[in-house]
PDB file of C-alpha atoms in Angstrom:
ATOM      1  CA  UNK A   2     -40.815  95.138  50.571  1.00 57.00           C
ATOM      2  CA  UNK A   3     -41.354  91.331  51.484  1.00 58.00           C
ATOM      3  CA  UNK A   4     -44.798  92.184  48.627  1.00 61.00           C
ATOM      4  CA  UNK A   5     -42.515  93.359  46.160  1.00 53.00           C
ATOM      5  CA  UNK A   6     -40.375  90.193  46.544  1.00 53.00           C
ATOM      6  CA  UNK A   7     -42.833  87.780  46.550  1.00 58.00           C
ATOM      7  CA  UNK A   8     -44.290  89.529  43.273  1.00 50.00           C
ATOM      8  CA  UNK A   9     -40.831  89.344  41.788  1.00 48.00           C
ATOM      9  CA  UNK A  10     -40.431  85.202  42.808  1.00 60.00           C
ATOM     10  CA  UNK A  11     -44.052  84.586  41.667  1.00 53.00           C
ATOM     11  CA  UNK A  12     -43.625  86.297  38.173  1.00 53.00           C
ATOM     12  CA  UNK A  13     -40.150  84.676  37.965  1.00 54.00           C
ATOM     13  CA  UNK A  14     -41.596  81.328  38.538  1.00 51.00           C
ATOM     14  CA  UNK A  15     -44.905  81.893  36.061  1.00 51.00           C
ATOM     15  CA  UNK A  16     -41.995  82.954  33.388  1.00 49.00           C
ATOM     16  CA  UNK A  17     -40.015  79.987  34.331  1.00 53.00           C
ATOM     17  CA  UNK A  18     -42.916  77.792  34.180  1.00 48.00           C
ATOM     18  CA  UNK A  19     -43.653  79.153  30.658  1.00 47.00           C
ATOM     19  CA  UNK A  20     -39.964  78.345  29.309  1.00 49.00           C
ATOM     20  CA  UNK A  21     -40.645  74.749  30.198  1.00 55.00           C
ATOM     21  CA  UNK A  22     -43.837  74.415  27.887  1.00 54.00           C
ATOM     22  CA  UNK A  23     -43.865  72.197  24.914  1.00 55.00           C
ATOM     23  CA  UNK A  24     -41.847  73.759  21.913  1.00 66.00           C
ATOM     24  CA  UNK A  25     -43.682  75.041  18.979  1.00 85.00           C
ATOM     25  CA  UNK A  26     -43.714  72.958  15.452  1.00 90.00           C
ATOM     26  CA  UNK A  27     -41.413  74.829  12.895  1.00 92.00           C
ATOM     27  CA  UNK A  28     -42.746  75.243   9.437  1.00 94.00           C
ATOM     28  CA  UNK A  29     -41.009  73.009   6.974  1.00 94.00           C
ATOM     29  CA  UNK A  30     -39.033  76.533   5.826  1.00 94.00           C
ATOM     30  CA  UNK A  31     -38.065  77.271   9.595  1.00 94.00           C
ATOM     31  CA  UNK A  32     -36.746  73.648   9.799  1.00 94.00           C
ATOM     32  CA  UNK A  33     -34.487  73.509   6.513  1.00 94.00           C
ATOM     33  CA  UNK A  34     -32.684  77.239   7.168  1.00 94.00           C
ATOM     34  CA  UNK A  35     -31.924  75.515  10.915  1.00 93.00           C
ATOM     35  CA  UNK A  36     -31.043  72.283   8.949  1.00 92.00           C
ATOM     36  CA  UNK A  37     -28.762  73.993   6.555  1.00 92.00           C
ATOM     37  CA  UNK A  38     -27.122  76.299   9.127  1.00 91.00           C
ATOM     38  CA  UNK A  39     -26.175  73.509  11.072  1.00 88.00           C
ATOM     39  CA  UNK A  40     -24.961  71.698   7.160  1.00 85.00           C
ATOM     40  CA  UNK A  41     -22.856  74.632   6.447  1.00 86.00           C
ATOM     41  CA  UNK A  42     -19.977  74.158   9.206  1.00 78.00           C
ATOM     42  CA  UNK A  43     -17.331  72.512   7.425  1.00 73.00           C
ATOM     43  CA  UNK A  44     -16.401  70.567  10.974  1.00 68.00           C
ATOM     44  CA  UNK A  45     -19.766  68.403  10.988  1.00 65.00           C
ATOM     45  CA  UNK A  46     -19.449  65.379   8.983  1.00 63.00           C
ATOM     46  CA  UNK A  47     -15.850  65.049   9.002  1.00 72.00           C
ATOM     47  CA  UNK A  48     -14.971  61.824  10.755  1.00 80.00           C
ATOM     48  CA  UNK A  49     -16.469  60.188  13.648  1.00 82.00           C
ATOM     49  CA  UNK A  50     -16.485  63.972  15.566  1.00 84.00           C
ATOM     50  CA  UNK A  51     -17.994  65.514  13.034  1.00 84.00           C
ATOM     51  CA  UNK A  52     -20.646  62.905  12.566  1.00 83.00           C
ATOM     52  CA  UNK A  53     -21.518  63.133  16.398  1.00 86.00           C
ATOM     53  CA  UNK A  54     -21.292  66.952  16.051  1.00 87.00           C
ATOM     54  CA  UNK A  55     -23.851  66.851  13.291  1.00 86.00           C
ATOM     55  CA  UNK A  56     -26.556  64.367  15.411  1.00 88.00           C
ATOM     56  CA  UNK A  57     -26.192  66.208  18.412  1.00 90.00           C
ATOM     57  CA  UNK A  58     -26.767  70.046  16.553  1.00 90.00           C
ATOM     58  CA  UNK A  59     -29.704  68.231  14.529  1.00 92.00           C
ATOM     59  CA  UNK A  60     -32.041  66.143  17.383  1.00 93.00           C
ATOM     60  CA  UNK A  61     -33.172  69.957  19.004  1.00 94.00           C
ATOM     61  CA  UNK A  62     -34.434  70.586  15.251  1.00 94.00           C
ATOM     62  CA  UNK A  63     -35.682  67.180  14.908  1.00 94.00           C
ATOM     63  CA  UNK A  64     -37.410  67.343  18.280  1.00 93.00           C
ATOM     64  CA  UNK A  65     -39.571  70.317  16.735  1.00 95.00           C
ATOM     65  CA  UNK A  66     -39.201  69.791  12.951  1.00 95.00           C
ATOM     66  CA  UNK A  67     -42.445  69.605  10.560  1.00 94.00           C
ATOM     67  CA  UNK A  68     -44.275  66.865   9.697  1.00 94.00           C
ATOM     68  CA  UNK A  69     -42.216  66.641   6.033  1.00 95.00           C
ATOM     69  CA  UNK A  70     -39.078  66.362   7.503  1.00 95.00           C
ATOM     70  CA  UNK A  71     -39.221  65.238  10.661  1.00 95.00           C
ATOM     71  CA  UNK A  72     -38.418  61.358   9.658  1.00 94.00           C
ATOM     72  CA  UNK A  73     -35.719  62.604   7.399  1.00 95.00           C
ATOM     73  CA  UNK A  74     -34.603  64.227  10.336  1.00 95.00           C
ATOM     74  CA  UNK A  75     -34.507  60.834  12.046  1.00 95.00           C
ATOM     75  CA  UNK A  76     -32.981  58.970   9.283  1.00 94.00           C
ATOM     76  CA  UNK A  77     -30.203  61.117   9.631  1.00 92.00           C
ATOM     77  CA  UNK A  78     -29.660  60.960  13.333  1.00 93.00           C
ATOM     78  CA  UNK A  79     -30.147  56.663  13.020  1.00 93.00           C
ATOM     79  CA  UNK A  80     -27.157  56.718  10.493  1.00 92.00           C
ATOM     80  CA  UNK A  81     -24.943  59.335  11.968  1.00 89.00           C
ATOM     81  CA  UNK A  82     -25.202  57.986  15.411  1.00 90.00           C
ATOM     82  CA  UNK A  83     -24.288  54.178  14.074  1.00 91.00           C
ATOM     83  CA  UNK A  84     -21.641  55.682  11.652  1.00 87.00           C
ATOM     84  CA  UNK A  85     -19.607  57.986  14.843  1.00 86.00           C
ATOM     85  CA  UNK A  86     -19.803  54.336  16.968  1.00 88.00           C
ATOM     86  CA  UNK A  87     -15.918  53.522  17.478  1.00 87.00           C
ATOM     87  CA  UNK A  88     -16.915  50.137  15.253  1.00 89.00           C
ATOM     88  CA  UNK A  89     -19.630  50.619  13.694  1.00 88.00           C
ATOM     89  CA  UNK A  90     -22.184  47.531  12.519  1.00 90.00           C
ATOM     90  CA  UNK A  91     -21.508  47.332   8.991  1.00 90.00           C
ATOM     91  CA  UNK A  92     -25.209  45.327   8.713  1.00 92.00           C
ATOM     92  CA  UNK A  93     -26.940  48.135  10.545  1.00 93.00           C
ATOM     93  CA  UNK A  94     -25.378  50.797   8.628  1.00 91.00           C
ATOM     94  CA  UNK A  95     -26.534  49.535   5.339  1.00 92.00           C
ATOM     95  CA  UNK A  96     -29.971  48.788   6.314  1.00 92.00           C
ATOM     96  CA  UNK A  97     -29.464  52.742   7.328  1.00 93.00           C
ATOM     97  CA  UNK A  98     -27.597  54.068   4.382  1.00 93.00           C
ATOM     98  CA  UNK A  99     -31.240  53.674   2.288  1.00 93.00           C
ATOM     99  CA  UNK A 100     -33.175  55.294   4.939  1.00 94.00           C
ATOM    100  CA  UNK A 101     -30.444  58.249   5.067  1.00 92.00           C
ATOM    101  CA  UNK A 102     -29.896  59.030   0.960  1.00 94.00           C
ATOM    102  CA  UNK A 103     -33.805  59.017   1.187  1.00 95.00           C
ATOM    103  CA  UNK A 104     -33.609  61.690   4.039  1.00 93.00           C
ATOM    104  CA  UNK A 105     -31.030  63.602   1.477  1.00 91.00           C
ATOM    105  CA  UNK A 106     -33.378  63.363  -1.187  1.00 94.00           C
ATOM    106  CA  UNK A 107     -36.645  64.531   1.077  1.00 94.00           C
ATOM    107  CA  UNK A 108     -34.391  67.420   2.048  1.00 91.00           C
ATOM    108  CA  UNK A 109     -33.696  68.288  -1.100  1.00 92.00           C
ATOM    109  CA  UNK A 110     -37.456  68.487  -2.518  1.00 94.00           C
ATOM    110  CA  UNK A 111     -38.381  70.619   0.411  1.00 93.00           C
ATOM    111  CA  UNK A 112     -35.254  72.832   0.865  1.00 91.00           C
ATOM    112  CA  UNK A 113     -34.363  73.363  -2.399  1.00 85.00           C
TER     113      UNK A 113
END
């Protein structure tokens, strides 16, 4: 019995272990059906809630996202995060705005 149990503790801690490894890369499809899954709730986006709703579902994706849209990614997180701040830098987020209609256009030639 005390065999069996250490068994089961050492295969639960090699399977454990194995959870923890570095994520995969997505391919740039994988990453825009997560991206537009997360796009498609009508709640993110909508005020300062929605905005922080939208960084927070997006950074796991962005974490693991291609190599094409991983910076869009980023763009988008930069300007969502600065835009949900209760008073937002008005500087900052036009220096951002750029970066993030870029990230809507590199989305768009990849996603499309």
């Amino acid at each position: 019995m005390k065999r069996l149990a250490t068994a089961l503790i050492a295969t639960g801690l090699l399977l454990s272990a194995s959870a923890c490894s570095a994520p995969t890369k997505l391919t740039t499809a994988e990453t825009c059906e997560r991206v537009k899954t997360v796009l498609s709730s009508p709640a993110n986006g909508i005020g300062k809630t929605g905005m922080n709703r939208l960084a927070n579902q997006i950074r796991p994706i962005e974490a693991v996202a291609s190599d094409e849209l991983k910076s869009a990614l980023q763009s988008i997180i930069e300007y969502t995060d600065e835009s949900a701040k209760s008073s937002p830098d008005s500087e900052k987020l036009s220096e951002l705005k750029s970066d993030y209609q870029q990230a809507g256009t590199t989305f768009t030639q990849f996603c499309s």
